[in-house]
Tab-separated table of C-alpha atoms and ligand atoms in Angstrom:
chain	number	residue	atom	x	y	z
A	182	UNK	CA	-8.965	-27.279	57.910
A	183	UNK	CA	-8.678	-24.211	56.003
A	184	UNK	CA	-4.635	-23.670	56.249
A	185	UNK	CA	-4.775	-27.644	54.759
A	186	UNK	CA	-6.400	-27.007	51.677
A	187	UNK	CA	-4.710	-23.410	50.575
A	188	UNK	CA	-1.660	-25.340	51.096
A	189	UNK	CA	-2.072	-29.248	49.499
A	190	UNK	CA	-4.865	-27.158	46.626
A	191	UNK	CA	-2.359	-27.369	43.771
A	192	UNK	CA	-3.617	-23.981	42.088
A	193	UNK	CA	-1.585	-21.355	43.237
A	194	UNK	CA	-3.214	-19.134	45.574
A	195	UNK	CA	-1.812	-15.656	47.219
A	196	UNK	CA	-3.551	-13.980	49.893
A	197	UNK	CA	-1.737	-9.912	49.254
A	198	UNK	CA	-3.291	-6.244	51.775
A	199	UNK	CA	-4.156	-3.535	49.692
A	200	UNK	CA	-0.112	-2.296	49.007
A	201	UNK	CA	0.166	-5.827	47.525
A	202	UNK	CA	2.509	-7.386	49.935
A	203	UNK	CA	2.169	-11.049	50.101
A	204	UNK	CA	0.739	-12.413	53.536
A	205	UNK	CA	0.216	-15.802	52.136
A	206	UNK	CA	1.496	-18.068	49.443
A	207	UNK	CA	0.550	-21.414	49.137
A	208	UNK	CA	2.861	-24.747	47.732
A	209	UNK	CA	1.432	-24.260	44.174
A	210	UNK	CA	2.518	-21.204	43.843
A	211	UNK	CA	5.859	-21.237	45.358
A	212	UNK	CA	6.205	-24.551	43.226
A	213	UNK	CA	4.705	-22.231	39.873
A	214	UNK	CA	7.092	-19.690	40.681
A	215	UNK	CA	10.177	-21.884	41.831
A	216	UNK	CA	11.017	-20.404	45.430
A	217	UNK	CA	11.135	-22.677	48.441
A	218	UNK	CA	8.774	-23.084	51.341
A	219	UNK	CA	8.471	-19.405	53.148
A	220	UNK	CA	10.849	-17.352	50.348
A	221	UNK	CA	7.724	-15.664	49.164
A	222	UNK	CA	6.055	-13.959	52.241
A	223	UNK	CA	6.141	-10.433	52.059
A	224	UNK	CA	7.912	-10.004	49.155
A	225	UNK	CA	4.872	-7.858	46.886
A	226	UNK	CA	3.304	-8.861	43.794
A	227	UNK	CA	5.316	-6.153	41.726
A	228	UNK	CA	8.333	-8.013	42.249
A	229	UNK	CA	7.563	-11.266	40.441
A	230	UNK	CA	6.288	-9.478	37.070
A	231	UNK	CA	8.552	-8.725	34.131
A	232	UNK	CA	9.345	-4.876	33.830
A	233	UNK	CA	6.556	-3.857	31.813
A	234	UNK	CA	3.913	-4.376	33.360
A	235	UNK	CA	4.911	-3.339	36.746
A	236	UNK	CA	3.008	-0.001	35.983
A	237	UNK	CA	-0.551	-1.352	35.275
A	238	UNK	CA	-2.759	0.793	36.866
A	239	UNK	CA	-4.279	-3.003	39.104
A	240	UNK	CA	-1.135	-2.200	41.143
A	241	UNK	CA	-2.108	1.386	42.317
A	242	UNK	CA	-6.167	0.530	43.010
A	243	UNK	CA	-5.256	-2.686	44.786
A	244	UNK	CA	-7.275	-1.924	47.378
A	245	UNK	CA	-10.235	0.220	46.013
A	246	UNK	CA	-11.204	-3.759	43.598
A	247	UNK	CA	-14.777	-3.537	45.221
A	248	UNK	CA	-15.382	-7.045	42.925
A	249	UNK	CA	-13.460	-9.705	41.886
A	250	UNK	CA	-12.037	-9.260	38.235
A	251	UNK	CA	-9.987	-11.164	36.238
A	252	UNK	CA	-6.798	-10.150	34.299
A	253	UNK	CA	-3.376	-11.997	33.066
A	254	UNK	CA	-0.187	-10.808	33.589
A	255	UNK	CA	3.354	-11.717	32.906
A	256	UNK	CA	5.431	-12.821	35.174
A	257	UNK	CA	9.156	-14.404	35.667
A	258	UNK	CA	9.877	-17.434	37.830
A	259	UNK	CA	13.119	-17.270	40.305
A	260	UNK	CA	15.068	-18.224	37.151
A	261	UNK	CA	13.788	-15.643	35.094
A	262	UNK	CA	11.987	-17.227	32.421
A	263	UNK	CA	8.179	-15.757	31.152
A	264	UNK	CA	5.151	-17.187	32.701
A	265	UNK	CA	1.779	-15.697	31.894
A	266	UNK	CA	-1.175	-16.109	35.075
A	267	UNK	CA	-4.310	-15.759	34.135
A	268	UNK	CA	-5.013	-14.255	37.388
A	269	UNK	CA	-8.515	-14.211	39.292
A	270	UNK	CA	-8.310	-11.639	42.397
A	271	UNK	CA	-11.117	-11.532	45.055
A	272	UNK	CA	-11.181	-8.481	46.937
A	273	UNK	CA	-12.071	-9.453	51.009
A	274	UNK	CA	-12.265	-7.063	54.533
A	275	UNK	CA	-10.165	-8.691	57.520
A	276	UNK	CA	-10.223	-6.298	60.073
A	277	UNK	CA	-11.635	-3.350	58.751
A	278	UNK	CA	-8.124	-3.507	55.988
A	279	UNK	CA	-8.450	-4.359	52.332
A	280	UNK	CA	-7.493	-7.777	51.084
A	281	UNK	CA	-7.205	-10.263	48.358
A	282	UNK	CA	-7.345	-13.577	47.697
A	283	UNK	CA	-6.064	-14.403	44.066
A	284	UNK	CA	-6.015	-17.618	42.294
A	285	UNK	CA	-3.120	-17.877	39.503
A	286	UNK	CA	-3.735	-20.085	36.126
A	287	UNK	CA	-0.479	-21.302	34.306
A	288	UNK	CA	-2.038	-20.188	30.591
A	289	UNK	CA	1.311	-19.104	29.072
A	290	UNK	CA	0.919	-22.799	26.925
A	291	UNK	CA	-2.312	-21.041	25.524
A	292	UNK	CA	-0.918	-17.274	25.081
A	293	UNK	CA	2.352	-18.909	23.048
A	294	UNK	CA	-0.050	-21.355	20.229
A	295	UNK	CA	-2.387	-18.131	20.581
A	296	UNK	CA	0.781	-15.762	19.445
A	297	UNK	CA	1.359	-18.807	16.653
A	298	UNK	CA	-1.975	-18.765	15.847
A	299	UNK	CA	-1.878	-15.368	15.084
A	300	UNK	CA	1.304	-15.108	13.006
A	301	UNK	CA	0.474	-18.122	10.675
A	302	UNK	CA	-3.073	-16.088	9.777
A	303	UNK	CA	-0.955	-13.557	9.289
A	304	UNK	CA	1.283	-15.162	7.435
A	305	UNK	CA	-1.408	-16.555	5.294
A	306	UNK	CA	-3.002	-13.670	5.409
A	307	UNK	CA	0.274	-12.213	3.240
A	308	UNK	CA	0.241	-15.149	1.342
A	309	UNK	CA	-3.781	-14.819	0.255
A	310	UNK	CA	-3.117	-10.644	-0.479
A	311	UNK	CA	0.552	-11.482	-2.716
A	312	UNK	CA	-2.365	-14.467	-4.587
A	313	UNK	CA	-4.516	-12.242	-5.297
A	314	UNK	CA	-1.570	-9.509	-6.691
A	315	UNK	CA	-0.863	-12.169	-8.391
A	316	UNK	CA	-3.529	-13.655	-9.789
A	317	UNK	CA	-4.343	-9.616	-10.880
A	318	UNK	CA	-1.168	-9.296	-13.092
A	319	UNK	CA	-2.094	-13.059	-14.708
A	320	UNK	CA	-5.105	-11.652	-15.303
A	321	UNK	CA	-3.638	-8.838	-17.286
A	322	UNK	CA	-1.072	-10.585	-19.131
A	323	UNK	CA	-4.081	-13.009	-20.642
A	324	UNK	CA	-6.420	-10.076	-21.263
A	325	UNK	CA	-3.462	-8.448	-22.842
A	326	UNK	CA	-2.757	-12.085	-25.246
A	327	UNK	CA	-6.332	-11.607	-26.028
A	328	UNK	CA	-5.786	-8.324	-27.258
A	329	UNK	CA	-2.353	-9.140	-28.651
A	330	UNK	CA	-4.339	-11.576	-31.150
A	331	UNK	CA	-7.024	-8.944	-31.490
A	332	UNK	CA	-4.719	-6.228	-32.156
A	333	UNK	CA	-2.467	-7.668	-35.144
A	334	UNK	CA	-6.279	-9.447	-36.770
A	335	UNK	CA	-6.524	-5.946	-36.975
A	336	UNK	CA	-3.704	-4.742	-37.605
A	337	UNK	CA	-3.839	-6.505	-40.192
A	338	UNK	CA	-7.079	-6.366	-42.131
A	339	UNK	CA	-7.603	-2.726	-41.252
A	340	UNK	CA	-4.124	-0.649	-41.332
A	341	UNK	CA	-3.425	-0.774	-45.150
A	342	UNK	CA	-7.085	-0.111	-46.069
A	343	UNK	CA	-6.732	2.552	-43.559
A	344	UNK	CA	-3.048	3.564	-45.138
A	345	UNK	CA	-4.810	3.873	-48.456
A	346	UNK	CA	-7.373	6.106	-47.456
A	347	UNK	CA	-5.017	8.362	-45.463
A	348	UNK	CA	-3.018	7.954	-48.983
A	349	UNK	CA	-5.662	9.485	-50.586
A	350	UNK	CA	-7.269	11.630	-48.927
A	351	UNK	CA	-3.263	13.929	-48.601
A	352	UNK	CA	-3.778	13.266	-52.747
A	353	UNK	CA	-6.808	14.946	-52.613
A	354	UNK	CA	-5.863	18.010	-50.038
A	355	UNK	CA	-2.641	18.740	-52.050
A	356	UNK	CA	-4.871	18.762	-55.317
A	357	UNK	CA	-7.495	20.818	-54.033
A	358	UNK	CA	-7.780	24.848	-52.938
A	359	UNK	CA	-8.733	25.904	-48.781
A	360	UNK	CA	-11.717	27.701	-50.078
A	361	UNK	CA	-13.235	23.759	-52.435
A	362	UNK	CA	-16.664	23.237	-50.799
A	363	UNK	CA	-14.995	19.767	-49.688
A	364	UNK	CA	-11.674	21.228	-48.270
A	365	UNK	CA	-13.048	20.841	-44.757
A	366	UNK	CA	-14.510	17.468	-45.455
A	367	UNK	CA	-11.536	15.632	-46.686
A	368	UNK	CA	-9.349	17.268	-44.032
A	369	UNK	CA	-11.629	15.248	-41.804
A	370	UNK	CA	-11.245	12.154	-43.462
A	371	UNK	CA	-7.662	12.926	-43.333
A	372	UNK	CA	-7.764	12.975	-39.081
A	373	UNK	CA	-10.143	10.860	-38.003
A	374	UNK	CA	-8.349	8.420	-40.210
A	375	UNK	CA	-4.794	9.258	-38.894
A	376	UNK	CA	-6.519	9.208	-35.839
A	377	UNK	CA	-7.299	5.255	-36.167
A	378	UNK	CA	-3.848	4.247	-37.440
A	379	UNK	CA	-2.692	6.117	-34.386
A	380	UNK	CA	-5.464	3.410	-32.078
A	381	UNK	CA	-4.413	0.341	-34.348
A	382	UNK	CA	-0.164	1.926	-33.735
A	383	UNK	CA	-1.197	1.568	-29.803
A	384	UNK	CA	-2.950	-1.379	-29.683
A	385	UNK	CA	-0.179	-3.682	-31.135
A	386	UNK	CA	2.597	-1.408	-29.208
A	387	UNK	CA	0.170	-2.648	-25.998
A	388	UNK	CA	-0.268	-6.099	-26.838
A	389	UNK	CA	3.464	-7.243	-29.004
A	390	UNK	CA	5.847	-4.422	-26.937
A	391	UNK	CA	9.412	-3.794	-28.713
A	392	UNK	CA	12.643	-4.790	-26.507
A	393	UNK	CA	13.349	-1.296	-25.320
A	394	UNK	CA	16.607	-0.212	-26.443
A	395	UNK	CA	18.063	0.976	-23.348
A	396	UNK	CA	21.063	3.899	-23.856
A	397	UNK	CA	22.499	6.261	-20.773
A	398	UNK	CA	19.624	9.338	-20.755
A	399	UNK	CA	19.760	12.289	-18.638
A	400	UNK	CA	16.038	12.077	-17.373
A	401	UNK	CA	15.923	15.800	-16.609
A	402	UNK	CA	16.042	16.697	-20.155
A	403	UNK	CA	14.187	13.733	-21.367
A	404	UNK	CA	11.087	15.536	-19.051
A	405	UNK	CA	11.760	18.976	-20.002
A	406	UNK	CA	11.780	18.110	-24.044
A	407	UNK	CA	8.599	15.706	-23.107
A	408	UNK	CA	7.259	19.014	-22.356
A	409	UNK	CA	8.261	21.502	-24.785
A	410	UNK	CA	5.938	18.785	-27.509
A	411	UNK	CA	3.504	19.732	-25.677
A	412	UNK	CA	4.163	23.696	-24.413
A	413	UNK	CA	1.150	24.600	-27.623
A	414	UNK	CA	-1.445	22.707	-25.562
A	415	UNK	CA	-0.179	24.164	-22.301
A	416	UNK	CA	-0.633	27.204	-23.239
A	417	UNK	CA	-3.917	27.243	-24.659
A	418	UNK	CA	-4.818	25.562	-21.799
A	419	UNK	CA	-3.793	28.766	-19.185
A	420	UNK	CA	-1.544	26.043	-17.735
A	421	UNK	CA	1.451	27.194	-15.337
A	422	UNK	CA	4.241	25.075	-15.622
A	423	UNK	CA	6.467	24.368	-12.257
A	424	UNK	CA	9.769	22.212	-13.062
A	425	UNK	CA	11.609	20.281	-9.555
A	426	UNK	CA	14.126	18.837	-10.525
A	427	UNK	CA	16.764	16.644	-9.187
A	428	UNK	CA	19.883	19.014	-10.548
A	429	UNK	CA	22.423	15.712	-11.067
A	430	UNK	CA	20.185	13.201	-11.337
A	431	UNK	CA	21.913	9.534	-11.499
A	432	UNK	CA	22.231	9.226	-15.290
A	433	UNK	CA	19.746	6.288	-16.391
A	434	UNK	CA	19.653	3.715	-18.569
A	435	UNK	CA	16.582	3.156	-20.466
A	436	UNK	CA	14.396	3.247	-24.329
A	437	UNK	CA	14.311	7.214	-24.401
A	438	UNK	CA	11.543	7.156	-26.786
A	439	UNK	CA	9.240	4.618	-25.206
A	440	UNK	CA	10.212	6.568	-21.621
A	441	UNK	CA	9.054	9.740	-23.478
A	442	UNK	CA	6.002	8.233	-24.635
A	443	UNK	CA	4.641	7.206	-21.411
A	444	UNK	CA	5.151	10.336	-20.132
A	445	UNK	CA	3.532	11.821	-22.460
A	446	UNK	CA	0.316	10.091	-22.241
A	447	UNK	CA	0.527	11.216	-18.751
A	448	UNK	CA	1.024	14.752	-19.404
A	449	UNK	CA	-1.467	14.669	-22.104
A	450	UNK	CA	-3.987	13.233	-18.827
A	451	UNK	CA	-2.902	16.400	-16.737
A	452	UNK	CA	-3.851	18.794	-19.308
A	453	UNK	CA	-6.722	17.611	-20.024
A	454	UNK	CA	-7.810	17.635	-16.892
A	455	UNK	CA	-7.000	21.470	-16.358
A	456	UNK	CA	-9.207	22.876	-19.434
A	457	UNK	CA	-9.920	25.557	-17.677
A	458	UNK	CA	-6.361	26.274	-16.203
A	459	UNK	CA	-3.998	25.307	-13.382
A	460	UNK	CA	-1.277	24.446	-12.329
A	461	UNK	CA	1.156	21.892	-13.537
A	462	UNK	CA	4.285	20.846	-11.369
A	463	UNK	CA	7.136	17.400	-12.798
A	464	UNK	CA	9.144	16.535	-9.889
A	465	UNK	CA	12.232	14.269	-10.426
A	466	UNK	CA	14.645	12.528	-7.310
A	467	UNK	CA	15.446	9.887	-5.458
A	468	UNK	CA	12.463	7.902	-4.135
A	469	UNK	CA	10.733	8.426	-0.471
A	470	UNK	CA	11.330	5.539	1.363
A	471	UNK	CA	10.732	2.664	0.725
A	472	UNK	CA	11.550	2.581	-2.826
A	473	UNK	CA	14.637	5.173	-1.978
A	474	UNK	CA	16.874	3.224	-4.102
A	475	UNK	CA	14.738	4.274	-7.211
A	476	UNK	CA	14.028	7.049	-9.042
A	477	UNK	CA	10.761	8.948	-8.888
A	478	UNK	CA	9.322	11.503	-11.701
A	479	UNK	CA	5.941	12.795	-10.620
A	480	UNK	CA	3.847	14.823	-12.456
A	481	UNK	CA	1.352	16.814	-10.583
A	482	UNK	CA	-1.394	18.498	-11.809
A	483	UNK	CA	-4.881	20.855	-10.417
A	484	UNK	CA	-6.804	19.301	-12.547
A	485	UNK	CA	-10.910	17.597	-12.006
A	486	UNK	CA	-9.089	14.336	-9.941
A	487	UNK	CA	-10.071	10.457	-10.518
A	488	UNK	CA	-13.869	9.784	-8.749
A	489	UNK	CA	-13.045	7.252	-6.310
A	490	UNK	CA	-15.261	4.513	-7.985
A	491	UNK	CA	-13.606	5.493	-11.259
A	492	UNK	CA	-9.521	5.117	-9.544
A	493	UNK	CA	-9.205	0.990	-9.818
A	494	UNK	CA	-10.398	1.051	-13.594
A	495	UNK	CA	-7.438	3.503	-14.685
A	496	UNK	CA	-5.121	1.077	-16.030
A	497	UNK	CA	-7.649	-1.072	-17.565
A	498	UNK	CA	-7.032	-0.869	-21.284
A	499	UNK	CA	-9.883	0.774	-23.240
A	500	UNK	CA	-11.419	2.404	-20.138
A	501	UNK	CA	-12.230	6.043	-20.272
A	502	UNK	CA	-14.643	8.657	-19.056
A	503	UNK	CA	-13.568	11.093	-22.080
A	504	UNK	CA	-16.003	9.550	-24.552
A	505	UNK	CA	-15.078	9.550	-28.133
A	506	UNK	CA	-12.107	11.643	-26.755
A	507	UNK	CA	-10.271	8.956	-25.168
A	508	UNK	CA	-9.559	5.435	-26.669
A	509	UNK	CA	-8.259	4.540	-22.573
A	510	UNK	CA	-5.259	2.841	-24.103
A	511	UNK	CA	-3.063	6.103	-22.214
A	512	UNK	CA	-2.098	4.576	-19.252
A	513	UNK	CA	-2.063	0.502	-20.262
A	514	UNK	CA	0.599	1.412	-22.656
A	515	UNK	CA	2.425	4.539	-20.092
A	516	UNK	CA	2.532	1.122	-17.134
A	517	UNK	CA	3.341	-1.438	-19.904
A	518	UNK	CA	6.468	0.422	-21.414
A	519	UNK	CA	7.424	1.184	-16.881
A	520	UNK	CA	7.309	-2.475	-16.337
A	521	UNK	CA	8.955	-3.386	-18.876
A	522	UNK	CA	11.937	-1.237	-17.305
A	523	UNK	CA	11.333	-3.034	-14.234
A	524	UNK	CA	9.502	0.160	-12.853
A	525	UNK	CA	6.164	1.001	-11.719
A	526	UNK	CA	3.514	4.015	-11.945
A	527	UNK	CA	1.265	5.119	-8.525
A	528	UNK	CA	-1.279	6.741	-9.066
A	529	UNK	CA	-3.457	9.495	-6.400
A	530	UNK	CA	-6.057	11.558	-6.953
A	531	UNK	CA	-8.484	14.066	-4.768
A	532	UNK	CA	-11.431	14.141	-6.841
A	533	UNK	CA	-11.828	18.059	-7.204
A	534	UNK	CA	-8.157	18.424	-6.598
A	535	UNK	CA	-6.445	17.120	-8.774
A	536	UNK	CA	-3.728	14.432	-9.284
A	537	UNK	CA	-0.565	13.063	-9.351
A	538	UNK	CA	0.981	10.599	-11.211
A	539	UNK	CA	4.432	8.777	-9.738
A	540	UNK	CA	6.695	6.481	-12.318
A	541	UNK	CA	9.194	4.426	-9.886
A	542	UNK	CA	12.469	3.464	-12.107
A	543	UNK	CA	15.040	1.376	-10.381
A	544	UNK	CA	18.371	2.636	-11.073
A	545	UNK	CA	19.794	0.387	-13.681
B	728	ATP	N1	-4.808	13.373	-14.396
B	728	ATP	C1	-5.315	13.041	-14.631
B	728	ATP	N2	-6.547	13.279	-13.663
B	728	ATP	C2	-7.861	13.080	-13.905
B	728	ATP	N3	-8.475	12.104	-14.310
B	728	ATP	C3	-6.809	11.779	-15.148
B	728	ATP	C4	-5.920	11.406	-15.018
B	728	ATP	N4	-4.812	10.615	-15.552
B	728	ATP	C5	-5.828	9.446	-15.170
B	728	ATP	N5	-7.602	10.018	-16.013
B	728	ATP	C6	-8.509	9.300	-15.582
B	728	ATP	O1	-7.773	7.940	-16.354
B	728	ATP	C7	-8.598	8.057	-17.710
B	728	ATP	C8	-7.853	6.926	-18.773
B	728	ATP	O2	-6.739	6.746	-18.756
B	728	ATP	P1	-6.189	7.155	-20.345
B	728	ATP	O3	-4.939	8.355	-20.484
B	728	ATP	O4	-5.706	5.150	-19.980
B	728	ATP	O5	-7.468	7.353	-20.983
B	728	ATP	P2	-7.745	8.729	-21.884
B	728	ATP	O6	-7.166	9.477	-21.617
B	728	ATP	O7	-9.045	7.944	-20.864
B	728	ATP	O8	-7.658	7.809	-23.598
B	728	ATP	P3	-6.836	7.771	-23.901
B	728	ATP	O9	-5.684	8.055	-23.390
B	728	ATP	O10	-6.083	6.735	-24.465
B	728	ATP	O11	-6.413	9.041	-25.120
B	728	ATP	C9	-9.045	8.718	-17.857
B	728	ATP	O12	-10.443	8.858	-18.887
B	728	ATP	C10	-9.641	9.279	-16.200
B	728	ATP	O13	-10.887	9.303	-16.516
B	729	MG	MG1	-4.780	9.513	-21.956
C-alpha cells in the first residue's frame, strides 16, 4: 500500500541516504526530470543540480539534519532544461542510519514570474528616478525663466540709475583729493554701486545667457590664466597652489571667456573657504570611468567644506552662506555655463576637510 501510495502520488518524492544517494524515486520525480522508471536509482541528488548549486552546505550535512527543512534548488532535467524546485527535506532513521524523505514542488514558473516582477520593478524605479531628474531640471528652467523676466525688469529699471550714480561718484573722486573728509564715503559709494551693477549683470547672464562663442582653446593655459587673475587674493590668504595638469590636453572648442568666468567663480569659492591659508590643487586630464570620454578640470581646496545639509542647495540661485559677502549666484552661473557647453559640475565636500569641484567637459 505504501509503495502504491508513493508511486502513484503525482508529487515528486525521493528517499536518499546521508550521502545523497537515491534509494527510491517515485514516478512523479522521474517525470519531473524526464527520466525513465528506475533510471534515477543509485544516482546522487547532487547530480541533478545545476553546477553552481553543487557546493551548497546542505550536501555535506545531509546526515546531520535534525528537523524538517525547506529549500529551493536549481535542477536540470535529462534534456538539460533548468527547473527550480522547492524541496521539503524530512530526516528519519532506518536501521540506525540517517535517511531523508524529499518532497519536490516545481516552482520554475513562479520564480521566473518573480524575476520578471523584480525586473519590471527595477525598470519602474529607474523611470521614476529619471522622471524626478527631469522634473528637477524643468523646475530649474522654470525658475530661471521667471528669474529672467525679473532680471530683465530689474536691469531695465535699475541699470541706468546705477550707471549714473557710478559715473557721478567717479567724477567726484576725480575732483577731490584723497585726504578730503568725504573721499572715503564717495569711494564706498563707487565700490558698492559697481557691486550692484555686477549683480544685475550676473542675474541677466544667468537668466538670458548668450550662446557660447566657441574657438579652439588650450585648457591648461586657461586654467593657469584664471589662477593668475586671482594671485593677489591667493597670496593675501596665504594659499599654496599646486598644479597637476596633463601636459598634452587635447585642444578643446569652447568659449574661453565663459569657461574662465565659470572657473573664476569656483576658484573664488575655494579661496574664500580658506581664510587662514591652505592648499589649492588644480587638476586637468581625462575623466575617470564611466566618463572617460570627457575632459575634467578639478579644483580642490583644503577649506572649511560644505555642511551636509547645504550640499543639495549650493547650485540654487541666491543660496549663499556668506551673508552680505555673497549673492549665491556664482555656482548657478558656472553650472549654466558648463551645461551650455554640454558638460556638468560635480562637487564633493567634507565639512572641515575641504571641497573638490570637478568640471567635466565633452571633447568636441
Ligand atoms: N569651495 C567651497 N568651499 C566651501 N563652501 C563652498 C565652496 N563652494 C561653494 N560653497 C558653498 O556654496 C554656496 C554657494 O556658492 P556660490 O558660489 O553659488 O555663492 P556664494 O559664493 O555664496 O556667492 P557669490 O558666488 O555669488 O559671491 C556658498 O555660499 C558656500 O556655502
Ligand atoms: Mg561664489
